Structures are given as structure tokens and as C-alpha cells.
Amino acid sequence: MGSDSFASLLTSMFMWAFLPKTATNWAMQVLCRGMHPSDPRYRRYWVNVFTAIVGAYLLYTVIQVERELPPNYYALFSMSQSTFDQRTLKMQYRALSLNYHPDKNPGYNDFYVQVRNAYDILRDPLLRGVYDKFGASVIEQCSQCKTERDYLLRGLYSSLYFYIGTCGFLTLYSFMGQGGYGLFWRYLSLFSILTLEIQLLVSSSDFLATYIVPWRTTDERITILHQLLVVVSIALGQVGPVWFPSKDDMWNARMDELEQLSNLNIGEGQGSFGALFAPFRNEPKLAGRLKRRMERMIVNGQIVERNPSLKSKTQ
């Protein structure tokens, strides 16, 4: 939690900003080959493909967030936060010490040190409660802390990094033109997560343990909620404007379609004129006659345009 979470948020921001639309454009080249972008069906297919890709990437991100978390101290002793008891802890620690003691297995010295540190924390009720809510980093950083209140203040201070970083992240995301949709609900969700986190940290029990990854600690569940808040906010910011565009976006889309149609018509017109003038390329005399006739047509058209009386007669 803290600086590591903020670094992962920056990675998520850049991946979400470019990957879904890029993947959608590649998919459309394969699925709708030969269909012009000005075709109304193309836009409808693009929206559906884009939504599917965002949904799939969102699901992948949610699963990846949990998998990237390292095993917690409870997992070392084949337990979880909800199934912990001192007797099982001592039995498991004794078995691990016998199997991985440096005198018996020198290659597992680092693992043995990790097991020893985990045992020292979990067997102490105060440190175990701090570990459950804030992780091992707060215990390591706050060597002068003596009471639960000391650790709580230190843990809340560490949590501020996430919320300060997330506010900056959302502001930067908005400046990139990606976060305008649902801005109010995004900040409301951030405030709701903050309220939920404070409630979990000051409460004696974790009511989320039954519903969200029960094999993880409270600190790890909070970390997962942090990540989910960000990726879901970005996903909604991507899909929302596509399904519910503003009036300005609708007009801009229509203008782009008209421009594409105009370019298409110009290209078709140039091709048609090229086909009509092709027989005159090898006939200089005929080409000269055609040129003079077209010049007269242009002159006559200009005369009519400049003379209101003649213009009214031709209408």
C-alpha cells in the first residue's frame, strides 16, 4: 500500500488510456474488412467490440491484482486470518523450523528468516492485529510504536499516499481528455472507499472477509479495493462516453462522418472524371476542342452568376 500502489496506478492509467482503443481498431480491421468507417453499421460494431474488449481487460486486471499479491504470513503456516489459532501456528512453525533450518538446509536461509519473522509477528496479538490491517511494512517502519494507537496513526498516515496519489492521478487522467465522464461519481467512490477503509481499520472485525478473497488479510483486501476503484473508474470513463455521448461528441462524430463522406465523394468524382477524359489523352485535337468548350461553359456560368436578371431567367 502507498508508493507501490501508486506506481501500479500509473501503469494502469497508461495501459487503459491506449490499449482498449488500439485493440479495438485492430479487431475491426479483421472483423469488418471492406466496410467503410462512415457506414452506420461500422460504428455500431465498433462500440460493441470496444465494450467487449474493455470488459475482458477489466476482468483480467481484477484477477491479476489478486494474483500479483505475494503470499501472506498466514499462508506460510497453511492458515488464513479467519482460521488462525496459536496451537496450529506453533505446530506449523516447529515443522518448518525442522525442515528449513540453516544448519540442515543452508540454501533456505532467507526463507527460514521469513518464517521466523512471520512467527514472531503472528504469535504477538498486538503485532498480528497491526499486520492484519496494515501489513508488515508498517511494523518495520514504526520501530518506536508501542501501542495499537501508535500503529493506527502510522498506518493511516501511510494510507494517505494512496488517496493523494489517486486524486492526482484522476486529475491527470482528466487533463488527458479521458476522465470527464462520471467525474462526480468517481470522486464519490473514492470518498466511499476512504470511509470503508477507516471503518475496517478501526473496527475489531473485518466484515469483508466473508465476501472478498477470505484467504487474504484486511490490508490485502484494502489494496485490492484500491486497485478496483481505479480500474473500474477508468473502464467506466472509457465505455460511458461511447454509449452515452454528449451533444458535442455527437456533433463532432457527425462532422467526422460528413468529412469522410466528402472525401469519399471527391475520390469517386476524380475517378469518374479520369475515366471520362481517358479517351482524349491520345487525341490532341479532340482534347483542344474539349478544353475550349469547357472554357466557354465556365465563362457563361460566371456571366450568369454575376448578372441577376440572367440568373433569374435560368432558374
CSV table of C-alpha atoms in Angstrom, one decimal, residues 91-305:
chain,number,residue,atom,x,y,z
A,91,MET,CA,2.9,-26.8,15.2
A,92,GLN,CA,3.5,-25.4,11.7
A,93,TYR,CA,6.4,-23.3,12.9
A,94,ARG,CA,8.0,-26.3,14.5
A,95,ALA,CA,7.7,-28.4,11.4
A,96,LEU,CA,9.1,-25.6,9.1
A,97,SER,CA,12.0,-25.0,11.5
A,98,LEU,CA,13.0,-28.6,11.4
A,99,ASN,CA,12.8,-28.8,7.6
A,100,TYR,CA,14.3,-25.4,6.7
A,101,HIS,CA,16.8,-24.6,9.5
A,102,PRO,CA,20.0,-23.3,8.0
A,103,ASP,CA,22.0,-26.0,9.8
A,104,LYS,CA,20.0,-28.6,7.9
A,105,ASN,CA,19.3,-26.7,4.6
A,106,PRO,CA,21.7,-23.9,4.1
A,107,GLY,CA,20.1,-22.9,0.8
A,108,TYR,CA,16.9,-21.9,2.5
A,109,ASN,CA,18.3,-19.3,4.9
A,110,ASP,CA,16.3,-16.4,3.5
A,111,PHE,CA,13.1,-18.5,3.7
A,112,TYR,CA,13.9,-19.5,7.3
A,113,VAL,CA,14.3,-15.8,8.3
A,114,GLN,CA,11.0,-15.0,6.7
A,115,VAL,CA,9.3,-17.8,8.6
A,116,ARG,CA,10.9,-16.7,11.8
A,117,ASN,CA,9.8,-13.1,11.3
A,118,ALA,CA,6.2,-14.2,10.4
A,119,TYR,CA,6.1,-16.3,13.6
A,120,ASP,CA,7.3,-13.5,15.8
A,121,ILE,CA,4.5,-11.2,14.4
A,122,LEU,CA,1.7,-13.7,14.4
A,123,ARG,CA,2.3,-15.0,17.9
A,124,ASP,CA,2.1,-11.5,19.3
A,125,PRO,CA,-1.6,-10.4,19.5
A,126,LEU,CA,-0.7,-6.7,19.1
A,127,LEU,CA,1.6,-7.2,16.1
A,128,ARG,CA,-0.7,-9.7,14.5
A,129,GLY,CA,-3.6,-7.1,14.6
A,130,VAL,CA,-1.3,-4.5,13.1
A,131,TYR,CA,-0.2,-6.9,10.4
A,132,ASP,CA,-3.8,-7.8,9.5
A,133,LYS,CA,-4.7,-4.2,9.0
A,134,PHE,CA,-1.6,-2.5,7.7
A,135,GLY,CA,0.9,-5.2,6.6
A,136,ALA,CA,4.4,-5.9,7.7
A,137,SER,CA,5.7,-2.6,6.3
A,138,VAL,CA,4.1,-0.5,9.0
A,139,ILE,CA,5.7,-2.7,11.7
A,140,GLU,CA,9.1,-2.4,10.1
A,141,GLN,CA,8.8,1.4,9.6
A,142,CYS,CA,7.5,2.1,13.1
A,143,SER,CA,10.0,0.5,15.4
A,144,GLN,CA,9.2,3.2,18.1
A,145,CYS,CA,5.5,2.3,18.1
A,146,LYS,CA,4.4,0.6,21.3
A,147,THR,CA,0.6,0.7,21.4
A,148,GLU,CA,-2.2,-0.1,18.9
A,149,ARG,CA,-2.9,3.7,18.7
A,150,ASP,CA,0.7,4.4,17.6
A,151,TYR,CA,0.4,1.8,14.8
A,152,LEU,CA,-3.0,3.0,13.8
A,153,LEU,CA,-1.8,6.6,13.3
A,154,ARG,CA,1.2,5.4,11.4
A,155,GLY,CA,-0.9,3.2,9.2
A,156,LEU,CA,-3.4,5.9,8.4
A,157,TYR,CA,-0.6,8.2,7.5
A,158,SER,CA,0.8,5.6,5.1
A,159,SER,CA,-2.7,5.3,3.5
A,160,LEU,CA,-2.7,9.0,2.7
A,161,TYR,CA,-0.2,8.3,-0.1
A,162,PHE,CA,-2.8,6.3,-2.0
A,163,TYR,CA,-5.5,8.9,-1.8
A,164,ILE,CA,-3.2,11.9,-2.5
A,165,GLY,CA,-1.8,9.9,-5.5
A,166,THR,CA,-5.2,8.9,-6.7
A,167,CYS,CA,-6.5,12.4,-6.7
A,168,GLY,CA,-3.5,13.5,-8.7
A,169,PHE,CA,-4.0,10.5,-11.0
A,170,LEU,CA,-7.7,11.3,-11.6
A,171,THR,CA,-6.8,15.0,-12.3
A,172,LEU,CA,-4.1,14.0,-14.8
A,173,TYR,CA,-6.4,11.5,-16.4
A,174,SER,CA,-9.0,14.3,-16.9
A,175,PHE,CA,-6.4,16.5,-18.4
A,176,MET,CA,-5.6,13.8,-20.9
A,177,GLY,CA,-9.3,14.0,-22.0
A,178,GLN,CA,-10.2,10.6,-20.7
A,179,GLY,CA,-11.8,11.2,-17.3
A,180,GLY,CA,-14.6,13.7,-18.0
A,181,TYR,CA,-17.4,11.2,-17.9
A,182,GLY,CA,-18.7,10.4,-14.4
A,183,LEU,CA,-16.3,12.6,-12.7
A,184,PHE,CA,-18.6,13.3,-9.8
A,185,TRP,CA,-19.3,9.6,-9.2
A,186,ARG,CA,-15.6,8.8,-9.5
A,187,TYR,CA,-14.7,11.2,-6.6
A,188,LEU,CA,-17.7,10.0,-4.6
A,189,SER,CA,-16.4,6.4,-5.0
A,190,LEU,CA,-13.0,7.5,-3.8
A,191,PHE,CA,-14.5,9.1,-0.7
A,192,SER,CA,-16.6,5.9,-0.1
A,193,ILE,CA,-13.6,3.7,-0.3
A,194,LEU,CA,-11.8,6.0,2.2
A,195,THR,CA,-14.8,5.8,4.6
A,196,LEU,CA,-14.8,2.0,4.2
A,197,GLU,CA,-11.1,1.7,4.8
A,198,ILE,CA,-11.3,3.8,8.0
A,199,GLN,CA,-14.1,1.7,9.2
A,200,LEU,CA,-12.1,-1.5,8.6
A,201,LEU,CA,-9.0,-0.2,10.3
A,202,VAL,CA,-10.8,1.0,13.5
A,203,SER,CA,-13.1,-2.0,13.7
A,204,SER,CA,-12.3,-5.1,15.7
A,205,SER,CA,-13.5,-7.4,12.9
A,206,ASP,CA,-13.3,-7.5,9.1
A,207,PHE,CA,-16.8,-7.9,7.7
A,208,LEU,CA,-15.5,-8.2,4.2
A,209,ALA,CA,-13.6,-11.4,4.9
A,210,THR,CA,-16.7,-13.4,4.1
A,211,TYR,CA,-17.3,-11.9,0.7
A,212,ILE,CA,-13.9,-10.8,-0.7
A,213,VAL,CA,-10.9,-13.2,-1.0
A,214,PRO,CA,-11.2,-14.7,2.5
A,215,TRP,CA,-7.7,-16.1,2.3
A,216,ARG,CA,-6.3,-12.6,2.3
A,217,THR,CA,-5.7,-10.2,5.2
A,218,THR,CA,-7.6,-6.9,5.7
A,219,ASP,CA,-4.6,-5.0,4.4
A,220,GLU,CA,-4.6,-7.1,1.2
A,221,ARG,CA,-8.3,-6.6,0.7
A,222,ILE,CA,-7.9,-2.9,1.1
A,223,THR,CA,-5.1,-3.0,-1.5
A,224,ILE,CA,-7.4,-4.9,-3.9
A,225,LEU,CA,-10.2,-2.4,-3.3
A,226,HIS,CA,-7.8,0.4,-4.1
A,227,GLN,CA,-6.9,-1.2,-7.4
A,228,LEU,CA,-10.5,-2.0,-8.3
A,229,LEU,CA,-11.6,1.6,-7.7
A,230,VAL,CA,-9.1,2.9,-10.2
A,231,VAL,CA,-9.5,0.3,-12.9
A,232,VAL,CA,-13.4,0.4,-12.7
A,233,SER,CA,-13.3,4.2,-12.8
A,234,ILE,CA,-11.1,4.1,-15.9
A,235,ALA,CA,-13.3,1.4,-17.5
A,236,LEU,CA,-16.4,3.5,-17.0
A,237,GLY,CA,-14.7,6.6,-18.3
A,238,GLN,CA,-13.9,4.6,-21.4
A,239,VAL,CA,-17.2,3.0,-22.0
A,240,GLY,CA,-19.6,5.7,-20.8
A,241,PRO,CA,-18.9,8.3,-23.5
A,242,VAL,CA,-19.2,5.7,-26.2
A,243,TRP,CA,-22.6,4.5,-25.1
A,244,PHE,CA,-23.9,7.9,-23.8
A,245,PRO,CA,-22.1,10.6,-25.8
A,246,SER,CA,-22.6,14.2,-25.0
A,247,LYS,CA,-24.2,16.6,-27.6
A,248,ASP,CA,-20.8,18.0,-28.5
A,249,ASP,CA,-19.4,14.5,-29.0
A,250,MET,CA,-22.4,13.6,-31.2
A,251,TRP,CA,-21.9,16.6,-33.3
A,252,ASN,CA,-18.2,16.1,-33.7
A,253,ALA,CA,-18.9,12.5,-34.7
A,254,ARG,CA,-21.4,13.6,-37.3
A,255,MET,CA,-18.9,16.2,-38.7
A,256,ASP,CA,-16.2,13.5,-38.9
A,257,GLU,CA,-18.6,11.3,-40.8
A,258,LEU,CA,-19.6,14.1,-43.2
A,259,GLU,CA,-15.9,14.8,-43.8
A,260,GLN,CA,-15.3,11.2,-44.6
A,261,LEU,CA,-18.2,11.1,-47.0
A,262,SER,CA,-17.0,14.3,-48.7
A,263,ASN,CA,-13.5,12.8,-49.1
A,264,LEU,CA,-15.1,9.6,-50.5
A,265,ASN,CA,-17.2,11.5,-52.9
A,266,ILE,CA,-14.2,13.6,-54.0
A,267,GLY,CA,-12.3,10.5,-54.7
A,268,GLU,CA,-15.1,8.9,-56.6
A,269,GLY,CA,-15.6,12.1,-58.6
A,270,GLN,CA,-11.9,12.2,-59.5
A,271,GLY,CA,-12.1,8.6,-60.6
A,272,SER,CA,-15.2,9.3,-62.8
A,273,PHE,CA,-13.6,12.3,-64.4
A,274,GLY,CA,-10.5,10.4,-65.1
A,275,ALA,CA,-12.5,7.7,-66.8
A,276,LEU,CA,-14.4,10.3,-68.9
A,277,PHE,CA,-11.2,12.1,-70.0
A,278,ALA,CA,-9.2,9.0,-70.7
A,279,PRO,CA,-10.2,8.8,-74.5
A,280,PHE,CA,-8.9,12.3,-75.1
A,281,ARG,CA,-5.4,11.7,-73.8
A,282,ASN,CA,-4.1,10.4,-77.1
A,283,GLU,CA,-6.2,12.8,-79.3
A,284,PRO,CA,-4.6,16.3,-79.1
A,285,LYS,CA,-7.2,17.9,-81.4
A,286,LEU,CA,-10.2,16.5,-79.6
A,287,ALA,CA,-8.6,17.4,-76.3
A,288,GLY,CA,-8.1,21.0,-77.6
A,289,ARG,CA,-11.8,21.2,-78.6
A,290,LEU,CA,-12.9,19.8,-75.3
A,291,LYS,CA,-10.8,22.4,-73.4
A,292,ARG,CA,-12.2,25.3,-75.4
A,293,ARG,CA,-15.8,24.1,-74.9
A,294,MET,CA,-15.2,23.8,-71.2
A,295,GLU,CA,-13.7,27.3,-71.0
A,296,ARG,CA,-16.8,28.7,-72.7
A,297,MET,CA,-19.0,26.8,-70.2
A,298,ILE,CA,-17.1,28.4,-67.3
A,299,VAL,CA,-17.3,31.9,-68.8
A,300,ASN,CA,-21.0,31.6,-69.4
A,301,GLY,CA,-21.6,30.3,-65.9
A,302,GLN,CA,-19.7,33.3,-64.5
A,303,ILE,CA,-21.7,35.7,-66.6
A,304,VAL,CA,-25.0,34.2,-65.4
A,305,GLU,CA,-23.8,34.2,-61.8
